[in-house]
PDB file of C-alpha atoms in Angstrom:
ATOM      1  CA  MET A   1     -23.369  -8.832 -11.860  1.00  0.00           C
ATOM      2  CA  ASN A   2     -20.511  -6.333 -11.889  1.00  0.00           C
ATOM      3  CA  PRO A   3     -17.268  -7.596 -10.316  1.00  0.00           C
ATOM      4  CA  ARG A   4     -15.934  -6.128  -7.089  1.00  0.00           C
ATOM      5  CA  HIS A   5     -12.751  -4.098  -7.630  1.00  0.00           C
ATOM      6  CA  PHE A   6     -10.043  -2.840  -5.279  1.00  0.00           C
ATOM      7  CA  THR A   7      -8.588   0.316  -6.821  1.00  0.00           C
ATOM      8  CA  SER A   8      -8.339   2.286  -3.564  1.00  0.00           C
ATOM      9  CA  LEU A   9      -9.163   1.831   0.110  1.00  0.00           C
ATOM     10  CA  LEU A  10     -12.352   3.793  -0.480  1.00  0.00           C
ATOM     11  CA  ASP A  11     -13.674   0.746  -2.353  1.00  0.00           C
ATOM     12  CA  ILE A  12     -14.162  -1.041   0.985  1.00  0.00           C
ATOM     13  CA  SER A  13     -16.052  -0.151   4.145  1.00  0.00           C
ATOM     14  CA  SER A  14     -14.532   0.110   7.618  1.00  0.00           C
ATOM     15  CA  GLU A  15     -16.134  -3.244   8.495  1.00  0.00           C
ATOM     16  CA  GLU A  16     -14.673  -4.863   5.386  1.00  0.00           C
ATOM     17  CA  PHE A  17     -11.238  -3.357   6.084  1.00  0.00           C
ATOM     18  CA  ARG A  18     -11.245  -4.785   9.596  1.00  0.00           C
ATOM     19  CA  TYR A  19     -12.487  -8.117   8.256  1.00  0.00           C
ATOM     20  CA  LEU A  20      -9.570  -8.247   5.804  1.00  0.00           C
ATOM     21  CA  ILE A  21      -7.084  -7.408   8.564  1.00  0.00           C
ATOM     22  CA  ASN A  22      -8.420 -10.076  10.903  1.00  0.00           C
ATOM     23  CA  ARG A  23      -8.686 -12.620   8.107  1.00  0.00           C
ATOM     24  CA  ALA A  24      -5.080 -11.923   7.105  1.00  0.00           C
ATOM     25  CA  ILE A  25      -3.952 -12.501  10.693  1.00  0.00           C
ATOM     26  CA  THR A  26      -5.875 -15.784  10.777  1.00  0.00           C
ATOM     27  CA  LEU A  27      -4.371 -16.940   7.476  1.00  0.00           C
ATOM     28  CA  LYS A  28      -0.900 -15.999   8.732  1.00  0.00           C
ATOM     29  CA  ASN A  29      -1.229 -17.943  11.962  1.00  0.00           C
ATOM     30  CA  ASN A  30      -3.068 -20.964  10.562  1.00  0.00           C
ATOM     31  CA  ARG A  31      -1.482 -21.972   7.276  1.00  0.00           C
ATOM     32  CA  ASP A  32      -3.396 -24.956   5.920  1.00  0.00           C
ATOM     33  CA  PRO A  33      -1.887 -26.418   2.740  1.00  0.00           C
ATOM     34  CA  ASP A  34      -5.150 -28.272   2.086  1.00  0.00           C
ATOM     35  CA  TYR A  35      -7.147 -25.037   1.979  1.00  0.00           C
ATOM     36  CA  GLN A  36      -7.127 -24.130  -1.701  1.00  0.00           C
ATOM     37  CA  PRO A  37     -10.148 -21.902  -2.375  1.00  0.00           C
ATOM     38  CA  LEU A  38      -8.704 -20.574  -5.657  1.00  0.00           C
ATOM     39  CA  LYS A  39      -7.868 -23.939  -7.207  1.00  0.00           C
ATOM     40  CA  GLY A  40      -8.032 -23.632 -10.971  1.00  0.00           C
ATOM     41  CA  GLN A  41      -8.227 -19.823 -10.897  1.00  0.00           C
ATOM     42  CA  VAL A  42      -5.721 -17.536 -12.596  1.00  0.00           C
ATOM     43  CA  LEU A  43      -4.449 -14.078 -11.623  1.00  0.00           C
ATOM     44  CA  ALA A  44      -3.015 -11.884 -14.392  1.00  0.00           C
ATOM     45  CA  MET A  45      -0.315  -9.585 -12.982  1.00  0.00           C
ATOM     46  CA  ILE A  46       0.451  -6.584 -15.200  1.00  0.00           C
ATOM     47  CA  PHE A  47       3.653  -4.731 -14.279  1.00  0.00           C
ATOM     48  CA  GLU A  48       4.763  -1.439 -15.797  1.00  0.00           C
ATOM     49  CA  LYS A  49       7.032  -0.868 -12.765  1.00  0.00           C
ATOM     50  CA  SER A  50       9.561  -3.225 -11.210  1.00  0.00           C
ATOM     51  CA  SER A  51       8.593  -4.976  -8.007  1.00  0.00           C
ATOM     52  CA  THR A  52       9.826  -7.293  -5.280  1.00  0.00           C
ATOM     53  CA  ARG A  53       7.150  -7.480  -2.585  1.00  0.00           C
ATOM     54  CA  THR A  54       4.117  -7.002  -4.836  1.00  0.00           C
ATOM     55  CA  ARG A  55       5.065  -9.689  -7.334  1.00  0.00           C
ATOM     56  CA  ILE A  56       6.228 -12.278  -4.817  1.00  0.00           C
ATOM     57  CA  SER A  57       3.296 -11.799  -2.453  1.00  0.00           C
ATOM     58  CA  PHE A  58       0.604 -12.075  -5.128  1.00  0.00           C
ATOM     59  CA  GLU A  59       2.272 -14.977  -6.914  1.00  0.00           C
ATOM     60  CA  ALA A  60       2.960 -16.891  -3.705  1.00  0.00           C
ATOM     61  CA  GLY A  61      -0.533 -16.127  -2.419  1.00  0.00           C
ATOM     62  CA  MET A  62      -2.162 -17.608  -5.515  1.00  0.00           C
ATOM     63  CA  CYS A  63       0.094 -20.654  -5.231  1.00  0.00           C
ATOM     64  CA  HIS A  64      -0.831 -21.163  -1.554  1.00  0.00           C
ATOM     65  CA  PHE A  65      -4.508 -21.017  -2.483  1.00  0.00           C
ATOM     66  CA  GLY A  66      -4.143 -23.562  -5.297  1.00  0.00           C
ATOM     67  CA  GLY A  67      -4.335 -21.045  -8.121  1.00  0.00           C
ATOM     68  CA  SER A  68      -1.736 -19.659 -10.493  1.00  0.00           C
ATOM     69  CA  ALA A  69      -0.429 -16.282 -11.595  1.00  0.00           C
ATOM     70  CA  ILE A  70       0.770 -14.966 -14.949  1.00  0.00           C
ATOM     71  CA  PHE A  71       3.379 -12.187 -15.051  1.00  0.00           C
ATOM     72  CA  LEU A  72       2.836  -9.694 -17.872  1.00  0.00           C
ATOM     73  CA  SER A  73       5.030  -6.723 -18.753  1.00  0.00           C
ATOM     74  CA  PRO A  74       4.578  -4.178 -21.578  1.00  0.00           C
ATOM     75  CA  ARG A  75       7.372  -5.986 -23.423  1.00  0.00           C
ATOM     76  CA  ASP A  76       5.338  -9.197 -23.386  1.00  0.00           C
ATOM     77  CA  THR A  77       1.938  -7.865 -24.461  1.00  0.00           C
ATOM     78  CA  GLN A  78       0.213  -5.536 -26.886  1.00  0.00           C
ATOM     79  CA  LEU A  79      -0.141  -3.044 -24.018  1.00  0.00           C
ATOM     80  CA  GLY A  80       3.387  -1.934 -24.806  1.00  0.00           C
ATOM     81  CA  ARG A  81       2.456  -1.397 -28.457  1.00  0.00           C
ATOM     82  CA  GLY A  82      -0.473   0.908 -27.915  1.00  0.00           C
ATOM     83  CA  GLU A  83      -3.486  -1.409 -27.792  1.00  0.00           C
ATOM     84  CA  PRO A  84      -6.368   0.557 -26.211  1.00  0.00           C
ATOM     85  CA  LEU A  85      -6.697  -0.147 -22.490  1.00  0.00           C
ATOM     86  CA  GLN A  86     -10.385  -0.948 -22.780  1.00  0.00           C
ATOM     87  CA  ASP A  87      -9.657  -3.579 -25.436  1.00  0.00           C
ATOM     88  CA  SER A  88      -6.906  -5.125 -23.332  1.00  0.00           C
ATOM     89  CA  ALA A  89      -9.148  -5.160 -20.270  1.00  0.00           C
ATOM     90  CA  LYS A  90     -11.951  -6.931 -22.122  1.00  0.00           C
ATOM     91  CA  VAL A  91      -9.632  -9.518 -23.676  1.00  0.00           C
ATOM     92  CA  ILE A  92      -7.512 -10.283 -20.604  1.00  0.00           C
ATOM     93  CA  SER A  93     -10.511 -10.458 -18.260  1.00  0.00           C
ATOM     94  CA  SER A  94     -12.183 -12.977 -20.574  1.00  0.00           C
ATOM     95  CA  MET A  95      -9.316 -15.403 -19.951  1.00  0.00           C
ATOM     96  CA  VAL A  96      -8.459 -14.984 -16.253  1.00  0.00           C
ATOM     97  CA  ASP A  97     -10.272 -14.705 -12.922  1.00  0.00           C
ATOM     98  CA  CYS A  98      -8.619 -11.555 -11.553  1.00  0.00           C
ATOM     99  CA  ILE A  99      -6.270  -8.806 -12.747  1.00  0.00           C
ATOM    100  CA  MET A 100      -3.668  -7.009 -10.649  1.00  0.00           C
ATOM    101  CA  LEU A 101      -1.920  -3.962 -12.115  1.00  0.00           C
ATOM    102  CA  ARG A 102       1.199  -2.115 -10.952  1.00  0.00           C
ATOM    103  CA  THR A 103       1.235   0.862 -13.271  1.00  0.00           C
ATOM    104  CA  ASN A 104       2.423   4.407 -13.737  1.00  0.00           C
ATOM    105  CA  SER A 105      -0.947   6.081 -14.201  1.00  0.00           C
ATOM    106  CA  HIS A 106      -3.877   5.563 -11.844  1.00  0.00           C
ATOM    107  CA  GLU A 107      -6.158   6.024 -14.834  1.00  0.00           C
ATOM    108  CA  THR A 108      -4.828   2.733 -16.240  1.00  0.00           C
ATOM    109  CA  VAL A 109      -6.252   0.863 -13.263  1.00  0.00           C
ATOM    110  CA  THR A 110      -9.586   2.686 -13.257  1.00  0.00           C
ATOM    111  CA  THR A 111      -9.983   2.161 -17.015  1.00  0.00           C
ATOM    112  CA  PHE A 112      -9.271  -1.546 -16.614  1.00  0.00           C
ATOM    113  CA  ALA A 113     -11.836  -1.720 -13.817  1.00  0.00           C
ATOM    114  CA  GLN A 114     -14.468  -0.054 -15.998  1.00  0.00           C
ATOM    115  CA  HIS A 115     -14.018  -2.576 -18.794  1.00  0.00           C
ATOM    116  CA  SER A 116     -13.041  -5.764 -16.947  1.00  0.00           C
ATOM    117  CA  SER A 117     -15.443  -8.634 -16.337  1.00  0.00           C
ATOM    118  CA  VAL A 118     -13.359  -9.816 -13.342  1.00  0.00           C
ATOM    119  CA  PRO A 119     -12.059  -8.078 -10.206  1.00  0.00           C
ATOM    120  CA  VAL A 120      -9.243  -5.563 -10.725  1.00  0.00           C
ATOM    121  CA  ILE A 121      -6.690  -4.891  -7.981  1.00  0.00           C
ATOM    122  CA  ASN A 122      -4.480  -1.818  -7.736  1.00  0.00           C
ATOM    123  CA  GLY A 123      -0.978  -3.122  -6.995  1.00  0.00           C
ATOM    124  CA  LEU A 124       0.412   0.449  -7.107  1.00  0.00           C
ATOM    125  CA  THR A 125      -0.128   3.575  -9.180  1.00  0.00           C
ATOM    126  CA  ASP A 126       1.233   7.104  -9.114  1.00  0.00           C
ATOM    127  CA  LEU A 127      -1.781   8.075  -6.982  1.00  0.00           C
ATOM    128  CA  GLN A 128      -2.470   5.157  -4.624  1.00  0.00           C
ATOM    129  CA  HIS A 129      -0.918   2.074  -3.000  1.00  0.00           C
ATOM    130  CA  PRO A 130      -3.843   0.461  -1.166  1.00  0.00           C
ATOM    131  CA  CYS A 131      -2.420  -3.067  -0.923  1.00  0.00           C
ATOM    132  CA  GLN A 132       0.486  -1.730   1.123  1.00  0.00           C
ATOM    133  CA  LEU A 133      -1.978  -0.191   3.575  1.00  0.00           C
ATOM    134  CA  LEU A 134      -3.683  -3.541   4.080  1.00  0.00           C
ATOM    135  CA  ALA A 135      -0.322  -4.910   5.212  1.00  0.00           C
ATOM    136  CA  ASP A 136       0.565  -1.827   7.269  1.00  0.00           C
ATOM    137  CA  MET A 137      -2.708  -1.878   9.145  1.00  0.00           C
ATOM    138  CA  GLN A 138      -2.476  -5.632   9.698  1.00  0.00           C
ATOM    139  CA  THR A 139       0.939  -5.042  11.237  1.00  0.00           C
ATOM    140  CA  TYR A 140      -0.351  -2.314  13.535  1.00  0.00           C
ATOM    141  CA  PHE A 141      -3.319  -4.437  14.658  1.00  0.00           C
ATOM    142  CA  GLU A 142      -0.988  -7.359  15.405  1.00  0.00           C
ATOM    143  CA  HIS A 143       1.318  -5.259  17.573  1.00  0.00           C
ATOM    144  CA  ARG A 144      -1.008  -2.689  19.133  1.00  0.00           C
ATOM    145  CA  GLY A 145      -4.656  -3.565  18.443  1.00  0.00           C
ATOM    146  CA  ASP A 146      -7.246  -1.455  16.637  1.00  0.00           C
ATOM    147  CA  ILE A 147      -5.956   1.842  15.262  1.00  0.00           C
ATOM    148  CA  GLN A 148      -9.245   3.725  15.642  1.00  0.00           C
ATOM    149  CA  GLY A 149      -8.687   7.012  17.475  1.00  0.00           C
ATOM    150  CA  LYS A 150      -4.883   6.677  17.352  1.00  0.00           C
ATOM    151  CA  THR A 151      -2.486   9.200  15.812  1.00  0.00           C
ATOM    152  CA  VAL A 152      -0.331   8.348  12.814  1.00  0.00           C
ATOM    153  CA  THR A 153       2.373  10.679  11.512  1.00  0.00           C
ATOM    154  CA  TRP A 154       3.461  10.665   7.883  1.00  0.00           C
ATOM    155  CA  ILE A 155       6.827  12.356   7.269  1.00  0.00           C
ATOM    156  CA  GLY A 156       8.150  13.025   3.768  1.00  0.00           C
ATOM    157  CA  ASP A 157       6.711  13.168   0.280  1.00  0.00           C
ATOM    158  CA  GLY A 158       2.949  13.578  -0.220  1.00  0.00           C
ATOM    159  CA  ASN A 159       3.023  10.635  -2.620  1.00  0.00           C
ATOM    160  CA  ASN A 160       0.875   7.593  -3.377  1.00  0.00           C
ATOM    161  CA  MET A 161       1.634   6.068   0.039  1.00  0.00           C
ATOM    162  CA  CYS A 162       0.631   9.306   1.752  1.00  0.00           C
ATOM    163  CA  HIS A 163      -2.612   9.337  -0.247  1.00  0.00           C
ATOM    164  CA  SER A 164      -3.436   5.803   0.832  1.00  0.00           C
ATOM    165  CA  TYR A 165      -2.712   6.700   4.456  1.00  0.00           C
ATOM    166  CA  ILE A 166      -5.195   9.558   4.097  1.00  0.00           C
ATOM    167  CA  ASP A 167      -7.799   7.113   2.785  1.00  0.00           C
ATOM    168  CA  ALA A 168      -7.001   4.670   5.598  1.00  0.00           C
ATOM    169  CA  ALA A 169      -7.560   7.434   8.151  1.00  0.00           C
ATOM    170  CA  CYS A 170     -11.040   7.933   6.682  1.00  0.00           C
ATOM    171  CA  VAL A 171     -11.965   4.252   6.597  1.00  0.00           C
ATOM    172  CA  LEU A 172     -10.456   3.178   9.943  1.00  0.00           C
ATOM    173  CA  ASP A 173     -11.063   6.485  11.754  1.00  0.00           C
ATOM    174  CA  PHE A 174      -7.625   7.533  12.981  1.00  0.00           C
ATOM    175  CA  ASN A 175      -5.900  10.916  13.046  1.00  0.00           C
ATOM    176  CA  LEU A 176      -3.139  11.619  10.531  1.00  0.00           C
ATOM    177  CA  ASN A 177      -0.408  14.231  10.953  1.00  0.00           C
ATOM    178  CA  ILE A 178       1.455  15.050   7.735  1.00  0.00           C
ATOM    179  CA  ALA A 179       4.848  16.764   7.600  1.00  0.00           C
ATOM    180  CA  CYS A 180       5.882  17.601   4.032  1.00  0.00           C
ATOM    181  CA  PRO A 181       8.150  20.324   2.648  1.00  0.00           C
ATOM    182  CA  SER A 182       6.539  23.079   0.616  1.00  0.00           C
ATOM    183  CA  GLY A 183       5.719  21.941  -2.893  1.00  0.00           C
ATOM    184  CA  TYR A 184       5.480  18.264  -1.985  1.00  0.00           C
ATOM    185  CA  GLN A 185       2.095  18.117  -0.260  1.00  0.00           C
ATOM    186  CA  PRO A 186      -0.480  15.436  -1.127  1.00  0.00           C
ATOM    187  CA  ASP A 187      -3.311  15.921  -3.613  1.00  0.00           C
ATOM    188  CA  PRO A 188      -5.708  18.591  -2.242  1.00  0.00           C
ATOM    189  CA  ALA A 189      -8.805  16.687  -3.384  1.00  0.00           C
ATOM    190  CA  ILE A 190      -7.774  13.571  -1.456  1.00  0.00           C
ATOM    191  CA  VAL A 191      -6.962  15.691   1.597  1.00  0.00           C
ATOM    192  CA  LYS A 192     -10.290  17.530   1.448  1.00  0.00           C
ATOM    193  CA  ALA A 193     -12.259  14.286   1.571  1.00  0.00           C
ATOM    194  CA  ALA A 194     -10.588  13.357   4.873  1.00  0.00           C
ATOM    195  CA  GLY A 195     -11.728  16.511   6.636  1.00  0.00           C
ATOM    196  CA  GLU A 196     -10.597  17.167  10.190  1.00  0.00           C
ATOM    197  CA  ARG A 197      -8.724  13.870  10.540  1.00  0.00           C
ATOM    198  CA  ILE A 198      -5.744  15.449   8.720  1.00  0.00           C
ATOM    199  CA  ARG A 199      -3.357  18.036  10.188  1.00  0.00           C
ATOM    200  CA  PHE A 200      -0.374  19.543   8.379  1.00  0.00           C
ATOM    201  CA  PHE A 201       2.982  20.474   9.906  1.00  0.00           C
ATOM    202  CA  THR A 202       6.097  22.128   8.533  1.00  0.00           C
ATOM    203  CA  ASN A 203       8.197  20.666  11.357  1.00  0.00           C
ATOM    204  CA  ALA A 204       8.634  16.895  11.451  1.00  0.00           C
ATOM    205  CA  GLU A 205       9.340  16.691  15.179  1.00  0.00           C
ATOM    206  CA  ALA A 206       6.208  18.683  15.975  1.00  0.00           C
ATOM    207  CA  ALA A 207       4.163  16.353  13.766  1.00  0.00           C
ATOM    208  CA  ALA A 208       5.499  13.327  15.626  1.00  0.00           C
ATOM    209  CA  GLN A 209       4.450  14.545  19.072  1.00  0.00           C
ATOM    210  CA  ASN A 210       2.369  11.899  20.896  1.00  0.00           C
ATOM    211  CA  SER A 211       2.053   9.720  17.793  1.00  0.00           C
ATOM    212  CA  ASP A 212       1.378   5.988  17.872  1.00  0.00           C
ATOM    213  CA  LEU A 213       2.880   5.227  14.466  1.00  0.00           C
ATOM    214  CA  ILE A 214       5.543   6.999  12.404  1.00  0.00           C
ATOM    215  CA  VAL A 215       5.681   6.268   8.666  1.00  0.00           C
ATOM    216  CA  THR A 216       7.888   7.459   5.836  1.00  0.00           C
ATOM    217  CA  ASP A 217       8.914   6.540   2.294  1.00  0.00           C
ATOM    218  CA  VAL A 218      11.805   7.252  -0.056  1.00  0.00           C
ATOM    219  CA  TRP A 219      12.308  10.875  -1.053  1.00  0.00           C
ATOM    220  CA  ALA A 220      12.428  10.059  -4.772  1.00  0.00           C
ATOM    221  CA  SER A 221      10.108   7.309  -5.979  1.00  0.00           C
ATOM    222  CA  MET A 222      10.460   5.279  -9.175  1.00  0.00           C
ATOM    223  CA  GLY A 223      10.454   7.655 -12.122  1.00  0.00           C
ATOM    224  CA  GLN A 224      11.725  10.589 -10.036  1.00  0.00           C
ATOM    225  CA  GLU A 225      15.403   9.641  -9.991  1.00  0.00           C
ATOM    226  CA  GLU A 226      16.370  12.770 -11.943  1.00  0.00           C
ATOM    227  CA  GLU A 227      14.960  14.826  -9.045  1.00  0.00           C
ATOM    228  CA  GLN A 228      17.104  13.059  -6.425  1.00  0.00           C
ATOM    229  CA  LYS A 229      19.517  15.921  -5.712  1.00  0.00           C
ATOM    230  CA  GLN A 230      16.750  18.517  -5.655  1.00  0.00           C
ATOM    231  CA  ARG A 231      14.702  16.352  -3.304  1.00  0.00           C
ATOM    232  CA  GLU A 232      17.639  15.724  -0.980  1.00  0.00           C
ATOM    233  CA  ILE A 233      17.788  19.480  -0.415  1.00  0.00           C
ATOM    234  CA  ALA A 234      14.023  19.884  -0.005  1.00  0.00           C
ATOM    235  CA  PHE A 235      13.672  16.952   2.414  1.00  0.00           C
ATOM    236  CA  LYS A 236      16.839  17.403   4.484  1.00  0.00           C
ATOM    237  CA  ASP A 237      14.820  18.326   7.603  1.00  0.00           C
ATOM    238  CA  TYR A 238      12.361  15.461   7.144  1.00  0.00           C
ATOM    239  CA  GLN A 239      14.440  12.445   8.065  1.00  0.00           C
ATOM    240  CA  VAL A 240      12.914  10.055  10.607  1.00  0.00           C
ATOM    241  CA  ASN A 241      15.635   9.783  13.262  1.00  0.00           C
ATOM    242  CA  THR A 242      15.888   9.135  16.995  1.00  0.00           C
ATOM    243  CA  ASP A 243      14.735  12.684  17.816  1.00  0.00           C
ATOM    244  CA  ILE A 244      11.553  12.089  15.804  1.00  0.00           C
ATOM    245  CA  MET A 245      10.879   8.784  17.535  1.00  0.00           C
ATOM    246  CA  LYS A 246      11.494  10.333  20.972  1.00  0.00           C
ATOM    247  CA  ALA A 247       8.779  12.905  20.215  1.00  0.00           C
ATOM    248  CA  ALA A 248       6.285  10.097  19.618  1.00  0.00           C
ATOM    249  CA  HIS A 249       4.858   7.824  22.320  1.00  0.00           C
ATOM    250  CA  ASN A 250       7.367   5.468  23.910  1.00  0.00           C
ATOM    251  CA  ASP A 251       5.667   2.472  22.312  1.00  0.00           C
ATOM    252  CA  ALA A 252       5.226   4.072  18.877  1.00  0.00           C
ATOM    253  CA  LEU A 253       5.969   1.851  15.888  1.00  0.00           C
ATOM    254  CA  PHE A 254       7.977   2.750  12.794  1.00  0.00           C
ATOM    255  CA  MET A 255       6.982   1.592   9.312  1.00  0.00           C
ATOM    256  CA  HIS A 256       8.405   1.937   5.813  1.00  0.00           C
ATOM    257  CA  CYS A 257       7.044   0.179   2.714  1.00  0.00           C
ATOM    258  CA  LEU A 258      10.598  -0.551   1.428  1.00  0.00           C
ATOM    259  CA  PRO A 259      12.960  -0.387  -0.306  1.00  0.00           C
ATOM    260  CA  ALA A 260      14.575   2.110   2.086  1.00  0.00           C
ATOM    261  CA  HIS A 261      17.619   4.362   1.877  1.00  0.00           C
ATOM    262  CA  ARG A 262      19.273   4.380   5.288  1.00  0.00           C
ATOM    263  CA  GLY A 263      20.743   7.782   6.033  1.00  0.00           C
ATOM    264  CA  GLU A 264      18.243   9.584   3.800  1.00  0.00           C
ATOM    265  CA  GLU A 265      14.549   9.395   4.712  1.00  0.00           C
ATOM    266  CA  VAL A 266      15.288   7.311   7.814  1.00  0.00           C
ATOM    267  CA  SER A 267      18.353   6.792   9.991  1.00  0.00           C
ATOM    268  CA  ALA A 268      19.808   3.320  10.419  1.00  0.00           C
ATOM    269  CA  GLU A 269      19.230   3.588  14.176  1.00  0.00           C
ATOM    270  CA  VAL A 270      15.476   3.879  13.633  1.00  0.00           C
ATOM    271  CA  ILE A 271      14.850   1.436  10.792  1.00  0.00           C
ATOM    272  CA  ASP A 272      17.009  -1.233  12.436  1.00  0.00           C
ATOM    273  CA  GLY A 273      15.865  -0.351  15.951  1.00  0.00           C
ATOM    274  CA  ALA A 274      13.428  -1.911  18.404  1.00  0.00           C
ATOM    275  CA  GLN A 275      10.440   0.183  17.314  1.00  0.00           C
ATOM    276  CA  SER A 276      10.760  -0.762  13.649  1.00  0.00           C
ATOM    277  CA  VAL A 277       8.378  -3.412  12.313  1.00  0.00           C
ATOM    278  CA  ILE A 278       9.375  -3.147   8.652  1.00  0.00           C
ATOM    279  CA  PHE A 279       9.957  -6.864   8.115  1.00  0.00           C
ATOM    280  CA  ASP A 280       6.653  -7.875   9.707  1.00  0.00           C
ATOM    281  CA  GLU A 281       5.113  -5.210   7.489  1.00  0.00           C
ATOM    282  CA  ALA A 282       6.796  -6.636   4.377  1.00  0.00           C
ATOM    283  CA  GLU A 283       5.812 -10.232   5.151  1.00  0.00           C
ATOM    284  CA  ASN A 284       2.238  -9.158   5.759  1.00  0.00           C
ATOM    285  CA  ARG A 285       1.913  -8.153   2.112  1.00  0.00           C
ATOM    286  CA  LEU A 286       1.513 -11.893   1.488  1.00  0.00           C
ATOM    287  CA  HIS A 287      -1.131 -12.517   4.125  1.00  0.00           C
ATOM    288  CA  ALA A 288      -3.122  -9.328   3.514  1.00  0.00           C
ATOM    289  CA  GLN A 289      -3.247  -9.993  -0.215  1.00  0.00           C
ATOM    290  CA  LYS A 290      -4.320 -13.584   0.323  1.00  0.00           C
ATOM    291  CA  ALA A 291      -7.205 -12.238   2.403  1.00  0.00           C
ATOM    292  CA  LEU A 292      -8.004  -9.747  -0.383  1.00  0.00           C
ATOM    293  CA  LEU A 293      -7.920 -12.390  -3.120  1.00  0.00           C
ATOM    294  CA  GLU A 294     -10.188 -14.635  -1.085  1.00  0.00           C
ATOM    295  CA  PHE A 295     -12.541 -11.711  -0.404  1.00  0.00           C
ATOM    296  CA  LEU A 296     -12.806 -10.729  -4.082  1.00  0.00           C
ATOM    297  CA  LEU A 297     -12.870 -14.175  -5.639  1.00  0.00           C
ATOM    298  CA  CYS A 298     -14.740 -16.317  -3.108  1.00  0.00           C
ATOM    299  CA  LYS A 299     -17.715 -13.947  -2.772  1.00  0.00           C
ATOM    300  CA  ARG A 300     -17.141 -13.527   0.971  1.00  0.00           C
TER     301      ARG A 300
END
């Protein structure tokens, strides 16, 4: 039987997404050191990009569940010396129980999934960041309940996080307002699949009107550092500040996947303010990914 993969949010149904959220909340609130469903199982973690939250959450999650994790970088493996991805996928998956990749190209993850005999998890690519959305949605559910029918506003770059928010809007059935400067919009094919759930704005404050959740990300992601100055000019009117939050509902939440640059994409008043749930969001990477690992590896 083919393994179940998690390369994007579109790999799971709305019922499965809600199950993962609720299971993550249960695992968070009822830590049982004797519950070790992954005892003896091994997660291979392949990193082409540096990481704090992704590495710690997956490694700690496997430890909590009685399993173990192996950190692999291109410097440590033949991946960095040009071994074909399909060969690497077949070899690595023959020795471990699950593979998580944090890579530059989304095609790396999809190729691994095609040739792996065990579940493959997308820990981040240039196109998608679905694990972050598991944590974000868990955080929203914890604070405000189900997000169905609510309005989320994305402000900033139409990047991998924006793409995963578009997918989340499809799976969980919420409305998504997107405010991006010209030339930095999300992938048209991903947008098209979401249909009428997505609305575009050129003005960030207008996009935030009556929103239940405001989300942003850094203006220049890893690998785009040489574009920093150019992006600072393009995004200067897209900072999430107190005016943006005032346009949203009074009880709107603010999220950011971190790391953040205070004074750039978000003001210090917002990210350190009462509506910000960034540290709950960061912690929930652990619990959401434990729920995901259990879901993929325990046949639940």
